[in-house]
GROMACS .gro file of C-alpha atoms in nm:
model
  248
    1MET     CA    1   2.856   1.119   1.167
    2SER     CA    2   3.163   0.975   1.233
    3ARG     CA    3   3.318   0.783   0.948
    4HIS     CA    4   3.356   0.489   1.185
    5ALA     CA    5   2.972   0.457   1.246
    6ASP     CA    6   2.754   0.219   1.031
    7VAL     CA    7   2.461   0.400   0.921
    8THR     CA    8   2.146   0.213   0.750
    9GLY     CA    9   1.818   0.309   0.676
   10ASP     CA   10   1.616   0.605   0.550
   11GLN     CA   11   1.808   0.918   0.630
   12GLY     CA   12   2.060   0.714   0.884
   13ALA     CA   13   1.768   0.597   1.098
   14VAL     CA   14   1.965   0.290   1.227
   15VAL     CA   15   2.310   0.361   1.374
   16ASN     CA   16   2.574   0.108   1.481
   17CYS     CA   17   2.828   0.269   1.701
   18ARG     CA   18   3.158   0.141   1.800
   19THR     CA   19   3.232   0.451   2.041
   20VAL     CA   20   3.100   0.663   2.291
   21GLU     CA   21   3.120   0.960   2.072
   22GLU     CA   22   2.951   0.821   1.794
   23ALA     CA   23   2.676   0.728   2.022
   24VAL     CA   24   2.640   1.069   2.156
   25GLU     CA   25   2.651   1.214   1.804
   26ALA     CA   26   2.398   0.999   1.683
   27LEU     CA   27   2.177   1.088   1.955
   28ARG     CA   28   2.194   1.458   1.877
   29LYS     CA   29   2.042   1.372   1.534
   30ALA     CA   30   1.661   1.378   1.512
   31GLU     CA   31   1.650   1.119   1.265
   32THR     CA   32   1.815   0.868   1.481
   33ARG     CA   33   1.558   0.598   1.528
   34TRP     CA   34   1.776   0.282   1.654
   35LEU     CA   35   2.077   0.322   1.826
   36ILE     CA   36   2.302  -0.019   1.864
   37CYS     CA   37   2.643   0.010   2.055
   38ASN     CA   38   2.665  -0.324   2.186
   39GLY     CA   39   2.994  -0.511   2.315
   40ARG     CA   40   3.189  -0.222   2.356
   41LYS     CA   41   3.310  -0.234   2.691
   42LEU     CA   42   3.164   0.127   2.773
   43GLY     CA   43   3.139   0.082   3.165
   44ASP     CA   44   2.967   0.300   3.384
   45GLY     CA   45   3.136   0.648   3.302
   46GLU     CA   46   3.063   0.638   2.921
   47ALA     CA   47   2.715   0.475   2.981
   48ILE     CA   48   2.657   0.790   3.186
   49LYS     CA   49   2.767   1.001   2.888
   50VAL     CA   50   2.519   0.803   2.669
   51ALA     CA   51   2.222   0.868   2.927
   52HIS     CA   52   2.305   1.243   2.908
   53ALA     CA   53   2.290   1.250   2.535
   54LEU     CA   54   1.962   1.048   2.548
   55ARG     CA   55   1.781   1.334   2.791
   56SER     CA   56   1.796   1.574   2.506
   57ASN     CA   57   1.701   1.323   2.216
   58THR     CA   58   1.318   1.307   2.109
   59GLY     CA   59   1.335   1.066   1.825
   60LEU     CA   60   1.504   0.735   1.928
   61ARG     CA   61   1.266   0.442   1.904
   62GLU     CA   62   1.500   0.138   2.016
   63LEU     CA   63   1.833   0.158   2.224
   64SER     CA   64   2.086  -0.130   2.281
   65LEU     CA   65   2.360  -0.123   2.494
   66ALA     CA   66   2.421  -0.483   2.565
   67GLY     CA   67   2.742  -0.662   2.675
   68ASN     CA   68   2.921  -0.341   2.791
   69GLN     CA   69   2.991  -0.384   3.152
   70ILE     CA   70   2.735  -0.116   3.275
   71GLY     CA   71   2.716  -0.122   3.669
   72PRO     CA   72   2.491   0.040   3.900
   73ALA     CA   73   2.598   0.427   3.835
   74GLY     CA   74   2.548   0.395   3.484
   75ALA     CA   75   2.233   0.203   3.524
   76ALA     CA   76   2.080   0.500   3.738
   77ALA     CA   77   2.169   0.739   3.473
   78LEU     CA   78   2.013   0.500   3.205
   79GLY     CA   79   1.694   0.478   3.388
   80ALA     CA   80   1.640   0.865   3.483
   81ALA     CA   81   1.709   0.955   3.117
   82VAL     CA   82   1.473   0.628   2.965
   83GLY     CA   83   1.222   0.745   3.212
   84GLN     CA   84   1.165   1.064   3.085
   85HIS     CA   85   1.191   0.974   2.720
   86ALA     CA   86   0.822   0.992   2.567
   87ARG     CA   87   0.926   0.795   2.256
   88LEU     CA   88   1.154   0.501   2.323
   89LYS     CA   89   0.980   0.186   2.298
   90GLU     CA   90   1.232  -0.087   2.321
   91LEU     CA   91   1.551  -0.097   2.542
   92TYR     CA   92   1.812  -0.360   2.543
   93LEU     CA   93   2.046  -0.370   2.829
   94HIS     CA   94   2.122  -0.739   2.856
   95LYS     CA   95   2.465  -0.865   2.947
   96ASN     CA   96   2.559  -0.603   3.173
   97LYS     CA   97   2.668  -0.589   3.524
   98PHE     CA   98   2.349  -0.412   3.729
   99GLY     CA   99   2.331  -0.646   3.970
  100GLN     CA  100   2.074  -0.611   4.279
  101LYS     CA  101   2.201  -0.258   4.345
  102GLY     CA  102   2.218  -0.144   4.000
  103THR     CA  103   1.850  -0.287   3.913
  104GLU     CA  104   1.703  -0.129   4.208
  105GLY     CA  105   1.884   0.220   4.106
  106PHE     CA  106   1.765   0.174   3.778
  107ALA     CA  107   1.387   0.117   3.850
  108ALA     CA  108   1.368   0.397   4.106
  109ALA     CA  109   1.552   0.634   3.861
  110LEU     CA  110   1.300   0.505   3.575
  111GLN     CA  111   0.996   0.587   3.780
  112SER     CA  112   1.113   0.928   3.923
  113GLY     CA  113   1.224   1.030   3.562
  114GLY     CA  114   0.862   0.999   3.429
  115GLY     CA  115   0.782   0.635   3.416
  116ALA     CA  116   0.904   0.568   3.036
  117VAL     CA  117   0.562   0.629   2.924
  118SER     CA  118   0.631   0.465   2.592
  119LEU     CA  119   0.851   0.156   2.687
  120GLN     CA  120   0.725  -0.190   2.560
  121ILE     CA  121   1.020  -0.389   2.561
  122LEU     CA  122   1.289  -0.426   2.812
  123ASN     CA  123   1.555  -0.687   2.833
  124LEU     CA  124   1.760  -0.715   3.145
  125SER     CA  125   1.895  -1.051   3.112
  126LYS     CA  126   2.212  -1.180   3.229
  127ASN     CA  127   2.266  -0.876   3.475
  128GLY     CA  128   2.325  -1.034   3.812
  129ILE     CA  129   2.000  -0.953   3.912
  130GLY     CA  130   1.905  -1.112   4.272
  131PRO     CA  131   1.785  -1.228   4.499
  132ARG     CA  132   1.490  -0.999   4.493
  133LEU     CA  133   1.322  -0.842   4.201
  134PRO     CA  134   1.242  -0.445   4.268
  135ASP     CA  135   0.888  -0.398   4.295
  136ASN     CA  136   0.861  -0.074   4.087
  137LEU     CA  137   1.060  -0.203   3.793
  138ALA     CA  138   0.741  -0.293   3.566
  139THR     CA  139   0.562  -0.003   3.403
  140PRO     CA  140   0.202   0.006   3.263
  141THR     CA  141   0.340  -0.007   2.920
  142LEU     CA  142   0.545  -0.297   2.917
  143SER     CA  143   0.474  -0.580   2.703
  144THR     CA  144   0.795  -0.776   2.753
  145LEU     CA  145   1.011  -0.797   3.032
  146ASN     CA  146   1.345  -1.036   2.972
  147LEU     CA  147   1.469  -1.114   3.314
  148SER     CA  148   1.616  -1.469   3.220
  149ASN     CA  149   1.957  -1.602   3.346
  150ASN     CA  150   1.981  -1.407   3.672
  151ASP     CA  151   1.994  -1.445   4.010
  152ILE     CA  152   1.622  -1.381   4.081
  153SER     CA  153   1.466  -1.615   4.390
  154GLU     CA  154   1.175  -1.396   4.472
  155LEU     CA  155   0.927  -1.169   4.309
  156PRO     CA  156   0.736  -0.891   4.409
  157THR     CA  157   0.353  -0.933   4.450
  158SER     CA  158   0.343  -0.577   4.283
  159LEU     CA  159   0.358  -0.783   3.959
  160ALA     CA  160   0.015  -0.921   3.960
  161ASN     CA  161  -0.110  -0.569   3.844
  162PHE     CA  162   0.056  -0.652   3.509
  163PRO     CA  163  -0.147  -0.966   3.387
  164ASP     CA  164  -0.087  -0.903   3.004
  165LEU     CA  165   0.315  -0.892   3.073
  166ASP     CA  166   0.538  -1.109   2.892
  167LEU     CA  167   0.772  -1.165   3.174
  168GLN     CA  168   1.058  -1.392   3.076
  169LEU     CA  169   1.226  -1.556   3.381
  170ASP     CA  170   1.421  -1.869   3.227
  171GLY     CA  171   1.726  -1.943   3.425
  172ASN     CA  172   1.670  -1.808   3.779
  173PRO     CA  173   1.674  -1.966   4.101
  174LEU     CA  174   1.299  -1.870   4.181
  175ALA     CA  175   1.190  -2.006   4.520
  176SER     CA  176   0.899  -1.753   4.569
  177PRO     CA  177   0.696  -1.841   4.370
  178PRO     CA  178   0.872  -2.172   4.282
  179TYR     CA  179   1.057  -2.230   3.953
  180THR     CA  180   0.856  -2.514   3.888
  181LEU     CA  181   0.533  -2.346   3.875
  182TYR     CA  182   0.698  -2.120   3.605
  183GLU     CA  183   0.861  -2.409   3.405
  184ARG     CA  184   0.516  -2.576   3.425
  185SER     CA  185   0.274  -2.323   3.363
  186GLY     CA  186   0.469  -2.008   3.251
  187TRP     CA  187   0.381  -1.635   3.329
  188PRO     CA  188  -0.010  -1.675   3.385
  189ALA     CA  189   0.038  -1.932   3.686
  190ILE     CA  190   0.308  -1.705   3.806
  191HIS     CA  191   0.069  -1.424   3.799
  192ASP     CA  192  -0.234  -1.597   3.965
  193PHE     CA  193  -0.003  -1.716   4.238
  194LEU     CA  194   0.114  -1.356   4.295
  195ARG     CA  195  -0.210  -1.218   4.337
  196GLU     CA  196  -0.308  -1.480   4.575
  197ILE     CA  197  -0.011  -1.436   4.791
  198GLU     CA  198  -0.073  -1.063   4.758
  199ALA     CA  199  -0.431  -1.107   4.920
  200SER     CA  200  -0.280  -1.345   5.173
  201GLU     CA  201  -0.036  -1.050   5.287
  202ARG     CA  202  -0.292  -0.774   5.296
  203GLU     CA  203  -0.515  -0.978   5.526
  204SER     CA  204  -0.219  -1.048   5.727
  205ASN     CA  205  -0.076  -0.711   5.764
  206ALA     CA  206  -0.447  -0.580   5.850
  207ARG     CA  207  -0.448  -0.859   6.124
  208MET     CA  208  -0.094  -0.722   6.271
  209GLY     CA  209  -0.196  -0.338   6.175
  210LEU     CA  210   0.063  -0.285   5.924
  211GLY     CA  211  -0.140  -0.152   5.657
  212GLY     CA  212   0.019  -0.165   5.306
  213VAL     CA  213   0.357  -0.266   5.406
  214SER     CA  214   0.488  -0.517   5.168
  215HIS     CA  215   0.658  -0.832   5.270
  216MET     CA  216   1.013  -0.698   5.152
  217GLU     CA  217   0.986  -0.390   5.413
  218ARG     CA  218   0.909  -0.658   5.725
  219ASP     CA  219   1.138  -0.852   5.925
  220ASP     CA  220   1.124  -1.228   5.863
  221ALA     CA  221   0.898  -1.283   6.195
  222LEU     CA  222   0.619  -1.094   6.005
  223LEU     CA  223   0.581  -1.299   5.702
  224SER     CA  224   0.247  -1.375   5.590
  225PRO     CA  225   0.145  -1.744   5.657
  226ALA     CA  226   0.115  -1.827   5.294
  227ARG     CA  227   0.458  -1.687   5.192
  228ARG     CA  228   0.623  -1.884   5.521
  229ALA     CA  229   0.482  -2.185   5.381
  230LEU     CA  230   0.614  -2.120   5.066
  231TYR     CA  231   0.959  -2.063   5.200
  232GLU     CA  232   0.940  -2.388   5.358
  233GLY     CA  233   0.854  -2.580   5.042
  234MET     CA  234   0.500  -2.625   5.133
  235LEU     CA  235   0.329  -2.535   4.794
  236GLY     CA  236   0.026  -2.701   4.867
  237GLU     CA  237  -0.001  -2.545   5.197
  238ALA     CA  238   0.093  -2.182   5.065
  239MET     CA  239  -0.203  -2.208   4.806
  240SER     CA  240  -0.427  -2.299   5.028
  241LEU     CA  241  -0.365  -2.030   5.280
  242ALA     CA  242  -0.363  -1.767   4.974
  243HIS     CA  243  -0.701  -1.895   4.874
  244ARG     CA  244  -0.829  -1.899   5.238
  245ALA     CA  245  -0.723  -1.529   5.319
  246GLN     CA  246  -0.918  -1.426   4.982
  247ASP     CA  247  -1.234  -1.578   5.115
  248VAL     CA  248  -1.181  -1.354   5.444
   0.00000   0.00000   0.00000
C-alpha cells in the first residue's frame, strides 16, 4: 500500500485513498473490505481506472467515490463493474455529475453486468438526475436507494415492484407522483400510487393494442387517462381513474 493511504482495521480492511493509484492498489488486495476515495476530483478517466480494478476484485463490501466529478462515461464503467461484483453491499456515489444520461448508462450497465446481486445500499443523491428516473435502476437486493436532491420529476411505475425499498426522494421536483404525496406519506404512499398508475396504464395499453409498452416509450398523446390527469394537477381524478382501471 502506498505510504499516502490511510489504512485502518484488521489487516487493512478499511482504506482511505487520496489518489486513483492508491485506490487501484487497494482493490488488488483481497483483504480490502471498505474503500473510500471521496472528494478527490477523479473525473471520468480515473473513475474508469477504478472500475477496471473493481472488475478483478472479489473481497470489497463497501465503496465510496462521492464528490469526484464523475460524469456519464465513468458512471457507465462503474455500473458495469458493480453489476458483476458478487459481494459489494454498499455503494456511495453521491455529489457527482451523472445527470440523466449518466444515470441511464449506469443503470443499463448495472443490469447487463449481472444486476449487482449483493448490493443493498445505493446513494446517488446530488447527481443532477432528471427529469425521469430510469426504470431499470432498482435491483431486487436493494434495501435503500437514496435519490435525494436531484431533478427528478417523474418516477417509473416499475418501482411498484419494490414495496420494501427505502426510497429517499427529498429535494426533488416530483410531479408524477406529486411531491406533496411523498412529503405527506412517504414511500409507501408513492409505491401504492405507482402500482395503481401501472394498472391503469396496462389497461390503457391493452385498449390501444400497445401491449406492455411503458408510458416512457409512448408519445404524450398516448398517455393513460390517469397519468394525463396527474400531469394536469388533478390528483383526485388521477387516483379515481387508477382505481377504476384496477376494477376493469
